[in-house]
Structure formats: C-alpha cells, structure tokens
Short mmCIF file of C-alpha atoms in Angstrom, two decimals:
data_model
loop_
_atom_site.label_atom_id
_atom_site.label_comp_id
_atom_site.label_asym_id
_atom_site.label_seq_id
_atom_site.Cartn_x
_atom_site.Cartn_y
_atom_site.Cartn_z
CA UNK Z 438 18.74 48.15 -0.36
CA UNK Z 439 14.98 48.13 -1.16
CA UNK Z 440 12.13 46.87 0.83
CA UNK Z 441 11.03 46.80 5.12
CA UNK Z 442 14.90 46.93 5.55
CA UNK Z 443 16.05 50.30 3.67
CA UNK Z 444 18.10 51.92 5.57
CA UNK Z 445 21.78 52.61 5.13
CA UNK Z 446 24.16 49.69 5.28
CA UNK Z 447 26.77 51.58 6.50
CA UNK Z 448 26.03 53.46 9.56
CA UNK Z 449 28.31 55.18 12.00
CA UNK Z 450 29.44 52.00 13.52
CA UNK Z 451 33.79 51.03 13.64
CA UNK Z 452 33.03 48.30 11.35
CA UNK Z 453 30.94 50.74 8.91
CA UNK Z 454 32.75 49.62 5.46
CA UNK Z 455 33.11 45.87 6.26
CA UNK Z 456 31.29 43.06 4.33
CA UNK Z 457 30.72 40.13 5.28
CA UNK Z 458 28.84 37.14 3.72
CA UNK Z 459 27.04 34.45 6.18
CA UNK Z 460 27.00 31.03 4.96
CA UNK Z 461 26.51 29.31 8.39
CA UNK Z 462 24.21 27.85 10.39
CA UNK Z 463 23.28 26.83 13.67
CA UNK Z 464 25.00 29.23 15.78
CA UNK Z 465 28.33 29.53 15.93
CA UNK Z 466 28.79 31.23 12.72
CA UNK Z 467 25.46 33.17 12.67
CA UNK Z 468 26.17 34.80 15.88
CA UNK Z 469 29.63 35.81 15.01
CA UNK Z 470 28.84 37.39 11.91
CA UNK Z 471 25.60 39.41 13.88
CA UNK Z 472 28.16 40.47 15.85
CA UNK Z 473 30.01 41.98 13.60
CA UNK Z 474 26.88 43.28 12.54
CA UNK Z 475 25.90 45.17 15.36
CA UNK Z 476 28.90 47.27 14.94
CA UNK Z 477 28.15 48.49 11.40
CA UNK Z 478 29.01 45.30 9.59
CA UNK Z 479 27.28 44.87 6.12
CA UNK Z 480 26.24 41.14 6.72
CA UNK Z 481 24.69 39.09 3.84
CA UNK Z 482 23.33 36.46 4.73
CA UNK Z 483 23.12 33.38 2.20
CA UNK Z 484 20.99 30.59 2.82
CA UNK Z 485 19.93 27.59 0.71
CA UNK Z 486 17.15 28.36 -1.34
CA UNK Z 487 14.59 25.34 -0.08
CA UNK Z 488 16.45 24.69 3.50
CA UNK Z 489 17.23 28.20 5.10
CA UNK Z 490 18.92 28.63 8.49
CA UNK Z 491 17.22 25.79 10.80
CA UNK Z 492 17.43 28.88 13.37
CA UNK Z 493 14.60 29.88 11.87
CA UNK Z 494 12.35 27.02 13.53
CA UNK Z 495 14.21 26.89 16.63
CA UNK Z 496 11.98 27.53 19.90
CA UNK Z 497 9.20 29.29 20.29
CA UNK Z 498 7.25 31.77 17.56
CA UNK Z 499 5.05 34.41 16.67
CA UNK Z 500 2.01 34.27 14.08
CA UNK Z 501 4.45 31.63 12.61
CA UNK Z 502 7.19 33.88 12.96
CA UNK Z 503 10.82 32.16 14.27
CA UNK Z 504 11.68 34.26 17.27
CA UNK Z 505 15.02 33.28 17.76
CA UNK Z 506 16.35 34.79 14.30
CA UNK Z 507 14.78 37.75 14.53
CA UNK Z 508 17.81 38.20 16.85
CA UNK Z 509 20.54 35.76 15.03
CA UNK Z 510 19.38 37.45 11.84
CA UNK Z 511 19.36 40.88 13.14
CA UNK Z 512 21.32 43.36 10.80
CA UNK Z 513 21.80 40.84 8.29
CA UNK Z 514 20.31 41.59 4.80
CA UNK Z 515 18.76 37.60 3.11
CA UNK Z 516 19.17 35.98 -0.17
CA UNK Z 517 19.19 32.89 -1.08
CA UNK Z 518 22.02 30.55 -3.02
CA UNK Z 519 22.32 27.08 -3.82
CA UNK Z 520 26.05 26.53 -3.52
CA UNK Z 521 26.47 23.31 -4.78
CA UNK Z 522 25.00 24.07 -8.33
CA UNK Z 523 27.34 26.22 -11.26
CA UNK Z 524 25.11 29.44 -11.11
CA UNK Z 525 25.49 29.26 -7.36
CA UNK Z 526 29.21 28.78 -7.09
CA UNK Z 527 29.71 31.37 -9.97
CA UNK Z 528 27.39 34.02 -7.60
CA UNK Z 529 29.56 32.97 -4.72
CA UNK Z 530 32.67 33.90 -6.23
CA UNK Z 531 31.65 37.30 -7.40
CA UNK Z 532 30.12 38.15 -3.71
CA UNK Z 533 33.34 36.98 -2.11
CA UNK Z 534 35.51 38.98 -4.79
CA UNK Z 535 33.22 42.07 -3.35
CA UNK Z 536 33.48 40.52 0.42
CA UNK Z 537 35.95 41.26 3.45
CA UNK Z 538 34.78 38.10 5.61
CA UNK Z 539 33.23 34.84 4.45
CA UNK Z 540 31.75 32.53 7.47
CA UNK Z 541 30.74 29.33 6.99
CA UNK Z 542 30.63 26.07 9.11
CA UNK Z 543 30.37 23.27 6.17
CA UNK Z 544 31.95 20.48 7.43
CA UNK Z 545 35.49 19.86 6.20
CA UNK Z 546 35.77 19.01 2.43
CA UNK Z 547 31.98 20.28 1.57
CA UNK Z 548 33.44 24.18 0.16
CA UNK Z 549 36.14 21.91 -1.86
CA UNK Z 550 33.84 19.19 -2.93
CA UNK Z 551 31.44 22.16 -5.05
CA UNK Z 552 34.87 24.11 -6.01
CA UNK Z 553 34.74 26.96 -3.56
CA UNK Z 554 37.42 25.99 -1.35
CA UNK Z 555 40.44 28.77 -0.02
CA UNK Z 556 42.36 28.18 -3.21
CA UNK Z 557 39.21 29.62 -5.14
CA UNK Z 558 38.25 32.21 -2.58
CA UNK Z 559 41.37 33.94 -1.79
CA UNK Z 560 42.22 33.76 -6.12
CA UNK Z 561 38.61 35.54 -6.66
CA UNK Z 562 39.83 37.65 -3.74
CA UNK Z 563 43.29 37.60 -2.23
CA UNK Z 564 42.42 39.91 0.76
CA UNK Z 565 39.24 37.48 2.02
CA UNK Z 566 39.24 36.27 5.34
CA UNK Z 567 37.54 33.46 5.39
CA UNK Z 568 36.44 31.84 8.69
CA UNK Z 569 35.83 28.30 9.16
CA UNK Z 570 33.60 27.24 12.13
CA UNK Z 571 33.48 23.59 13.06
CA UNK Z 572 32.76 21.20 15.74
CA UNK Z 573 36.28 19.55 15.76
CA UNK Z 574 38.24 21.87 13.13
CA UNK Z 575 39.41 21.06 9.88
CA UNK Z 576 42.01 18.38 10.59
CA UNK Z 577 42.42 15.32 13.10
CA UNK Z 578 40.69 11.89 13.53
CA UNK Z 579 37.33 14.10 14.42
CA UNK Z 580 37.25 16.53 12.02
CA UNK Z 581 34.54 14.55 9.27
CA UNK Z 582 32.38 13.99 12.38
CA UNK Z 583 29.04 15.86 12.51
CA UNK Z 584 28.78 17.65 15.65
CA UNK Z 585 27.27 20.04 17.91
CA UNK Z 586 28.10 22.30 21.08
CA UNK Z 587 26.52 20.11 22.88
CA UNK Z 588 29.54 17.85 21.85
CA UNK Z 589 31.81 20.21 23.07
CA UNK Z 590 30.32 21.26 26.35
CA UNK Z 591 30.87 17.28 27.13
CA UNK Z 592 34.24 16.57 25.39
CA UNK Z 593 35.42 19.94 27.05
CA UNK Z 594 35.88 18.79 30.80
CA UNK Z 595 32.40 21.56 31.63
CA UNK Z 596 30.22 18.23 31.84
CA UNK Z 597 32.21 16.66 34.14
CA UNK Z 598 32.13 19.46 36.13
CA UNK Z 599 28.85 20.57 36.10
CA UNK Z 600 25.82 19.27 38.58
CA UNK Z 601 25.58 17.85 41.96
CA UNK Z 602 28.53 15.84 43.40
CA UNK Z 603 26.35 12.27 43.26
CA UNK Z 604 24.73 13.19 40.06
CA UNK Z 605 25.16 12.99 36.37
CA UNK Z 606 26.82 15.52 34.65
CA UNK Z 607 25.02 18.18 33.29
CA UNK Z 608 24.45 20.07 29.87
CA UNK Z 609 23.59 23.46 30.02
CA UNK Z 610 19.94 24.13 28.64
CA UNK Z 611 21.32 26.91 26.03
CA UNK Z 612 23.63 27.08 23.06
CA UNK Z 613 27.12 27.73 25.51
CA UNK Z 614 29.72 26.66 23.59
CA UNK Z 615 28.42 27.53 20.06
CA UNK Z 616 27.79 30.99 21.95
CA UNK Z 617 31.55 31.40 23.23
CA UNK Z 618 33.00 30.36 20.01
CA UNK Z 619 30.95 32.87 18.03
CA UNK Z 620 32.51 35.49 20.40
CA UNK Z 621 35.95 33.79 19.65
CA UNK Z 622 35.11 33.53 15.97
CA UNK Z 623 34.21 37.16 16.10
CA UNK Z 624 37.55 37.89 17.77
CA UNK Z 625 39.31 35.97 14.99
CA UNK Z 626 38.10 37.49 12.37
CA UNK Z 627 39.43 41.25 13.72
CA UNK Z 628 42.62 39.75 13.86
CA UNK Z 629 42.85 38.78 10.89
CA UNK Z 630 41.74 41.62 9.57
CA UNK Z 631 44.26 43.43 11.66
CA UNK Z 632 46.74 40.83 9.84
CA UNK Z 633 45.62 41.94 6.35
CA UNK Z 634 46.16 45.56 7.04
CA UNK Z 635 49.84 45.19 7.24
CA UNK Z 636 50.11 42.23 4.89
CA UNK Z 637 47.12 42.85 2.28
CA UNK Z 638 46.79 39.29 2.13
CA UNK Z 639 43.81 37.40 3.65
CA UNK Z 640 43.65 34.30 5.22
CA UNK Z 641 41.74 31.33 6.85
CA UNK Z 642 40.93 31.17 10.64
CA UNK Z 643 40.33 27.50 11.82
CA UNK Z 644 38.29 27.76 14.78
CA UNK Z 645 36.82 24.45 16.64
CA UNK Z 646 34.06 24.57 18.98
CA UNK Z 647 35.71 21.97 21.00
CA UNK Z 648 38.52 24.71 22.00
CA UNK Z 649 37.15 28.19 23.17
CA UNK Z 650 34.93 26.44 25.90
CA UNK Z 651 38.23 24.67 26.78
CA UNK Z 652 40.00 27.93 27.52
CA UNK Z 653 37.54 29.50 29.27
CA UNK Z 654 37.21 26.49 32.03
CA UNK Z 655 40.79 28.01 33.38
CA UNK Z 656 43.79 26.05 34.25
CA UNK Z 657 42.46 22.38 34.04
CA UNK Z 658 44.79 21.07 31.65
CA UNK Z 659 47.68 22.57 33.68
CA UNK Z 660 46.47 21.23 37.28
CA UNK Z 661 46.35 17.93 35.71
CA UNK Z 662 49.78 17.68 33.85
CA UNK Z 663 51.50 19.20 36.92
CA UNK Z 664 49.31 17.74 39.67
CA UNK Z 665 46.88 15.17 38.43
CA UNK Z 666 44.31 16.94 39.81
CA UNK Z 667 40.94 16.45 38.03
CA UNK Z 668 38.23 19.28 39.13
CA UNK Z 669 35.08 16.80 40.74
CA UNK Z 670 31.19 17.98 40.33
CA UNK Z 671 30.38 20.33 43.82
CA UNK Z 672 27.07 21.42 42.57
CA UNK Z 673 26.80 25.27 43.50
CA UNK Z 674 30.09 24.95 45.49
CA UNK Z 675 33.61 26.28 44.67
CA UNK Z 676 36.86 24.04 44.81
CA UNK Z 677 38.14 27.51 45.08
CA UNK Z 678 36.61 29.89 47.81
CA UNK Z 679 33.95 29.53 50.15
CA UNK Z 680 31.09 30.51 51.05
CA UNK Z 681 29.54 30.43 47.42
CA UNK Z 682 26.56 28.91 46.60
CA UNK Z 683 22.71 29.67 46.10
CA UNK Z 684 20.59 30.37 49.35
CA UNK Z 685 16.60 30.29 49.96
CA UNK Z 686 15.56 33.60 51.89
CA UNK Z 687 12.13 33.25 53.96
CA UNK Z 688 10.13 34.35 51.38
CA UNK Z 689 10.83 31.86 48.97
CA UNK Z 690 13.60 33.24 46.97
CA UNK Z 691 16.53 32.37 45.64
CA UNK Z 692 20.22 34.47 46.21
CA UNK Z 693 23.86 33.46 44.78
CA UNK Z 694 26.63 34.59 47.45
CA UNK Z 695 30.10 34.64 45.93
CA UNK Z 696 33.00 35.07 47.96
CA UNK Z 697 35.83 34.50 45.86
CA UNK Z 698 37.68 38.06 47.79
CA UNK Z 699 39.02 37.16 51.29
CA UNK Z 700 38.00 40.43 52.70
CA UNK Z 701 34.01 39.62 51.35
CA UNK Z 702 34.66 36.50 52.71
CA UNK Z 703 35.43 38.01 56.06
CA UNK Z 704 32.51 40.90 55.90
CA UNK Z 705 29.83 37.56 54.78
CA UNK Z 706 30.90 35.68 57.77
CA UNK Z 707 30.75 38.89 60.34
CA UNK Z 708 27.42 40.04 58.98
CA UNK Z 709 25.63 36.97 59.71
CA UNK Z 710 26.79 36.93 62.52
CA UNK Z 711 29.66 34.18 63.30
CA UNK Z 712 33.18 36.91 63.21
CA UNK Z 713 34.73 33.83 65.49
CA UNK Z 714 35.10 31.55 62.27
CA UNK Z 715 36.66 34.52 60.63
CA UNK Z 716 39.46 34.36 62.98
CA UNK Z 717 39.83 30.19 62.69
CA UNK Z 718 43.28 29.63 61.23
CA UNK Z 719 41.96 28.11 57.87
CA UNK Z 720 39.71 30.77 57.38
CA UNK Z 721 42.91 32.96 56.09
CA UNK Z 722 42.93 30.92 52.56
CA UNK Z 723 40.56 30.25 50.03
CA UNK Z 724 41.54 26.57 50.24
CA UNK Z 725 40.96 26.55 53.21
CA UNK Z 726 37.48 27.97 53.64
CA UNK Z 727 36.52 25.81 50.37
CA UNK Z 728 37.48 22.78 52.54
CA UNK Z 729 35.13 24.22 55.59
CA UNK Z 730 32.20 24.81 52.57
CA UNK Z 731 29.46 22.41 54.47
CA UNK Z 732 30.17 24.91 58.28
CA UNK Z 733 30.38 28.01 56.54
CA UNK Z 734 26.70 27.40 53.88
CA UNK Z 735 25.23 26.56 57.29
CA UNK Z 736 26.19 29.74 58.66
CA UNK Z 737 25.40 31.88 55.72
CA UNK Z 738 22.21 29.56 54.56
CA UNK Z 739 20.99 29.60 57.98
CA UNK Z 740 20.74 33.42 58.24
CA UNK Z 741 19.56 34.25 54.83
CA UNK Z 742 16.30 31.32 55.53
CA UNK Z 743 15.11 33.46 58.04
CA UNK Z 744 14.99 36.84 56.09
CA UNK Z 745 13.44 38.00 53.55
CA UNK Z 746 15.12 38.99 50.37
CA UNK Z 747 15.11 42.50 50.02
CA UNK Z 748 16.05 42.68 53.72
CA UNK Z 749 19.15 39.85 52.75
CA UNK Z 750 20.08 42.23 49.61
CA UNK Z 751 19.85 45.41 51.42
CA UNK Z 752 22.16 44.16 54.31
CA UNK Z 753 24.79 42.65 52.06
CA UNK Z 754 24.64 45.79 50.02
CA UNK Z 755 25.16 47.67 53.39
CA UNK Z 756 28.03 45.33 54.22
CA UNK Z 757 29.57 45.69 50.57
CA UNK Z 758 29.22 42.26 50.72
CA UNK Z 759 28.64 40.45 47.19
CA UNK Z 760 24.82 38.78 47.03
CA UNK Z 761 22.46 38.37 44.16
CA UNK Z 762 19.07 37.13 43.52
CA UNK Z 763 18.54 34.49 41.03
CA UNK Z 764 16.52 35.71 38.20
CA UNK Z 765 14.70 34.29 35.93
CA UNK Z 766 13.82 35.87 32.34
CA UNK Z 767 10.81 37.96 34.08
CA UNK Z 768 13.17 39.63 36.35
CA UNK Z 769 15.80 40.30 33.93
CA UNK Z 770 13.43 42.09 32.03
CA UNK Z 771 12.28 44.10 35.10
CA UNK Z 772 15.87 44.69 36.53
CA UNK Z 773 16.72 48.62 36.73
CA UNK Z 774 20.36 48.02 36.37
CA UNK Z 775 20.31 46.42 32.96
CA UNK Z 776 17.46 49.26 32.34
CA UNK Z 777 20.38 51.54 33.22
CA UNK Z 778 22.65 49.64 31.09
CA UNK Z 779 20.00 49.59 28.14
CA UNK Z 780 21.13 46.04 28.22
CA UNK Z 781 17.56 45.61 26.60
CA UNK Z 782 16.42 47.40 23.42
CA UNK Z 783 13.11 47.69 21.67
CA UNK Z 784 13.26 47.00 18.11
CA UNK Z 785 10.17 47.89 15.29
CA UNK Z 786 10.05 44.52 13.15
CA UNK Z 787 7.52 45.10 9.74
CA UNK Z 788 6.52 41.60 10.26
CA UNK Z 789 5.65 41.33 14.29
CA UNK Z 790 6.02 45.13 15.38
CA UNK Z 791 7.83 46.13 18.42
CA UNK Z 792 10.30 43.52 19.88
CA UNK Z 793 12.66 43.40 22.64
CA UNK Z 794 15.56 41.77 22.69
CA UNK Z 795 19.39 42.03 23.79
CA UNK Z 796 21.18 45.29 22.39
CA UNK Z 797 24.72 45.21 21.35
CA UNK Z 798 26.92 43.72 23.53
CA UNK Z 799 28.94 46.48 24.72
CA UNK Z 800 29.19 50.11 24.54
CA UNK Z 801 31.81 52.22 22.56
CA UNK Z 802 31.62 55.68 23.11
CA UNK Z 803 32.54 57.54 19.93
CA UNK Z 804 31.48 54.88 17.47
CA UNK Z 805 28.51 52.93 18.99
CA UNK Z 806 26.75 49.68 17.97
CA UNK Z 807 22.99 49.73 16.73
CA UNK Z 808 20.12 47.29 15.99
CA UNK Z 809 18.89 48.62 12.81
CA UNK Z 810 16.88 46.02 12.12
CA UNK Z 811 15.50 42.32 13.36
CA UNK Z 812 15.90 39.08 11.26
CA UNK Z 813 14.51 39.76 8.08
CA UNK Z 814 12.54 36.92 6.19
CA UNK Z 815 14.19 34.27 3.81
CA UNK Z 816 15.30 35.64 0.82
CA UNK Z 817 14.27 38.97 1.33
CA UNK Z 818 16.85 40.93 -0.13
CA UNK Z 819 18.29 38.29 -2.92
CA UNK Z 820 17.37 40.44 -6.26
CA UNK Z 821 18.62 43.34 -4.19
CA UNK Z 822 21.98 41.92 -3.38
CA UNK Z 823 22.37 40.72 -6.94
CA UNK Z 824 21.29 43.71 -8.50
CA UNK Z 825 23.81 45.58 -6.98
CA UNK Z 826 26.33 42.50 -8.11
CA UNK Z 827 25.98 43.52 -11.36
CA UNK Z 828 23.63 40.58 -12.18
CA UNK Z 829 20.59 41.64 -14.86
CA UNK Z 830 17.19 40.73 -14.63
CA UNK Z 831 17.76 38.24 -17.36
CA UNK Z 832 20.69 36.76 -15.53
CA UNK Z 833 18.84 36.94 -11.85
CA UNK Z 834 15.99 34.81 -13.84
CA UNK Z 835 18.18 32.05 -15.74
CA UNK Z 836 19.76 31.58 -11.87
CA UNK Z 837 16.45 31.15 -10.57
CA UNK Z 838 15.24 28.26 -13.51
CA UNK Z 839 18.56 26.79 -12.84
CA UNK Z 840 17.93 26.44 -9.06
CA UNK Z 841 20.55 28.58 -7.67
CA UNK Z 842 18.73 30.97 -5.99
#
C-alpha cells in the first residue's frame, strides 16, 4: 500500500490474513465489512467510478469532507470499478479469485445481469464467501423491490411498537435495522468461514434486512401464534415489568429507571419511599406490577421531580438500584465510564487531522481490534490495489479509457 494509508494490512488482529472486497452501499454491507475490518480484515473497498458510496454525502461534513465515512470507511483501502462494463467484470473476477469475502447488496439479478453472479464467483474462486445483503432477500414476492431499513423497522412489528400509546408509530432517527443486520451479516460471514474450513468450499449467505430486526424484538411471533397477543405502543412503559420509564429530576434532567429484576423492583419502591406497595399481592410478578405501571411512575416520578440528579443517581447507586441519565451525544462524550471503556478513540485522518469516533466494538484480549485508519478518499488506493493484481501500467490505463475504473 502506498500513499496517507501505508501501513501494514495485516496487523495483529484474529482476522489478520482475511480479504475481503466491499461492493455495498448504504449501510448494511459497509458496516459489516468495517467490522471485519476492525479486527485485522484487509477490506477493499470498490465503488463506482462516477457514483461512490452515497455514505459519503450523508449528514453533516468537514471542509467538504463526509463525516460519516470516515467511520463506515475506516480500515478500508478505495478503488474504484465500474462493474457493469468487460474491463470491470474481468478486474472483479481476478480480485475475488484473490478474495475470502465478497459483500455486496445489488438487488437480486443485478451481479447476474453483468455476468458476476455465484456461478462465476465461486468458479474464479471456489472457497469465496460471498454475502448478499438485501432489503427482502433474494427470493419471494418482495425480493425485486427497492428498499431500505427504514422498510424493515416498519414491516418488522418495531413500528408498531414504538411511540406513545395514542400516537403514530415511530421510526427511529438512525440507521437500526441496516445497523443490526450488518452485525448479523458480520456474524454470517464467520460462519461461513467456519463452514469452509472443514469443507474448503465457499458459499452464499442470504441475509434480509427485514429478518435480524425481527429476531431481536423477542418472542412476538410466538405470543401471537400461541396467544394472539399483539404487543400495543406504551411509550416508555414495559408490557413486561414495572416501574420503567424516563423521569424529570428537579433540575431539569432526564433519568431511565429499569426494573425488569423483582428484587430492584422491590429496593426502587422502598427507596422512594412507599415499601407498603412492595408488599401488595401483585407486586410479587412482573405482570403484575406492569399492570399497576400508572401507581408505581407516580411513586417513583414523584420522588425523583423533587431531587436533583446527582442526588437521584447517587441514592439509586447507594440502593444498587438500576437508574440512568439520559444522555445526549455531549454527555456520551464526557462520560468516564465509556472513557474507562475507551469506548471512544482518537484517530489522525491526513485529510481533517485528529478525529474521534467509536473504537472497535469489543475487546479481545490477546488479539485486539484497531482503527488504523479513517475513511480514506474515493479511489485512493485503485492503482495500488491493481498493481499488486498483477495489472501493468498499460493495462491500469486501457481500464481507465474504457471506463472501468
């Protein structure tokens, strides 16, 4: 590797070795592979030469910088291919034949329509993995459908569930189920690779964005075949447990009390002050203090409003009773636990200089995770990459006249 980003592609991570080309967008995908990244991944990521990675222009940025990539594209070396043209799907197939994991999120039919489909892949490489990322998968009524994870977070059942009981439902304001399916993508991808080390043969994981988010929202689908119970919208509150909800302390603040333990439940209720409803009959449940929610946030809200909230934090903490303040990004930032975590990690970028941003998401402690570097800019490394394909200078330039790179 040449350029801002030289520095070895293989460091001490558990996934030191790997490689793993990114031909997704928009965030699934991305995110999986910078996961995989994080742990010593070589991730290449290949973007169309005249529309990159919308990423890129998403939110905020810097001296005309994207902000966001410079975390999805973190660890992830850039070059530029035009799939659809014959010097692009020739280039394709000689990275994949040199590639572990190929992600992409195409919909259905678009690899096969430009001759890069599995049969293609796994013949230039029978050991490829190669990871498909869609809204709706790649088979079913849906699956030709554009779609988003905003589509999924409604279609999932977490819309219907989400907001206040007399209200709409609600979307969450962040990428959530593109965000749990790239840790599920992510997930699938080591297993397969697990698969190929006592097979040698590769294969093709089919992940929809419609399903992870699905799991995760718990026994639904199982309360409703055996029950026909369908979860309603309680805002803050828990069809589950009570007392849990948000509370505003005297100085202004917000604090989330969860209570899903009966013995927090009971140490809540005696430390503001009300042990009698501890001893009430249909306090000993969880059902049955969620069906006495309105009584007990009176008792809990009521004490919290008139104290401030250190004092409320301290005394819960006192009470090994479970309390948190809501935070917002400012406090995050600020928080000495996630200092203590190194949850946050300062990384120097050539093109903005020092940025912080979320470290890798967990810690191993023999072969750690690293940033070693932020989203590098379009094409960057595409000559590199090449290069080290095999391709000549005359080659890398008749690729470039064609439009393929």
């Amino acid at each position: 590797m040449t350029g801002p980003a030289a520095v070895d592609s293989h460091p001490g991570g558990p996934l030191a070795g790997l490689r793993v080309l990114d031909l997704a967008t928009l965030f699934a995908g991305p995110l999986a592979a910078t996961l995989l990244g994080d742990f010593g991944a070589e991730v290449v990521k290949v973007e169309h030469p005249v529309r990159p990675d919308p990423s890129r222009g998403h939110g905020p940025a810097k001296d005309g910088v994207g902000l966001w990539w410079k975390l999805l594209g973190r660890n992830k070396r850039t070059m530029t291919l035009d799939l659809s043209t014959p010097g692009g799907r020739g280039t394709l197939l000689r990275l994949a034949a040199t590639a572990d994991v190929v992600i992409e999120n195409f919909r259905p039919g678009t690899l096969e329509r430009w001759g890069l489909g599995w049969p293609e892949l796994s013949a230039a490489n029978p050991r490829l993995v190669l990871a498909r990322v869609t809204a709706f998968g790649q088979h079913g009524p849906y699956a030709g459908r554009p779609g988003f994870g905003t589509l999924a977070e409604a279609m999932s059942g977490f819309a219907a569930i989400t907001g206040e009981p007399e209200g709409p439902p609600a979307l969450p304001p962040f990428g959530l189920a593109d965000s749990i399916a790239a840790l599920t993508t992510a997930y699938a991808v080591m297993a397969a690779l697990a698969g190929r080390d006592r097979t040698g043969q590769g294969q093709v994981v089919d992940l929809a964005i419609i399903e992870p988010i699905l799991t995760v929202l718990g026994p639904h689908p199982l309360w409703y075949d055996q029950l026909g119970y369908v979860q309603p919208r309680t805002g803050n509150r828990s069809t589950n447990n009570a007392p849990r909800n948000t509370y505003r302390s005297a100085d202004g603040r917000w604090l989330a009390v969860s209570t899903s333990a009966q013995s927090v439940a009971e140490r809540v209720l005696r430390l503001v002050g009300q042990p009698e409803l501890v001893a009430e009959p249909w306090f000993a449940t969880a059902a049955g203090r969620a069906a006495h929610a309105p009584l007990l946030d009176e008792a809990v809200g009521g004490w919290i409003a008139r104290r401030k909230a250190d004092e409320v934090v301290a005394a819960f903490e006192e009470a090994q009773a479970a309390v948190a303040p809501v935070y917002d990004v400012r406090d995050v930032m600020a928080d000495p636990q996630y200092a203590a975590l190194g949850t946050l990690t300062e990384v120097d970028d050539p093109e903005l200089g020092p940025l912080r941003m979320q470290n890798v998401l967990f810690r191993l402690s023999r072969t750690p995770g690293a940033i070693r570097w932020a989203g590098r800019p379009h094409g960057a490394d595409t000559d590199a990459v090449l290069t080290e394909l095999g391709l000549t200078g005359a080659e890398i330039t008749a690729l470039r006249k064609e439009g393929a790179l």
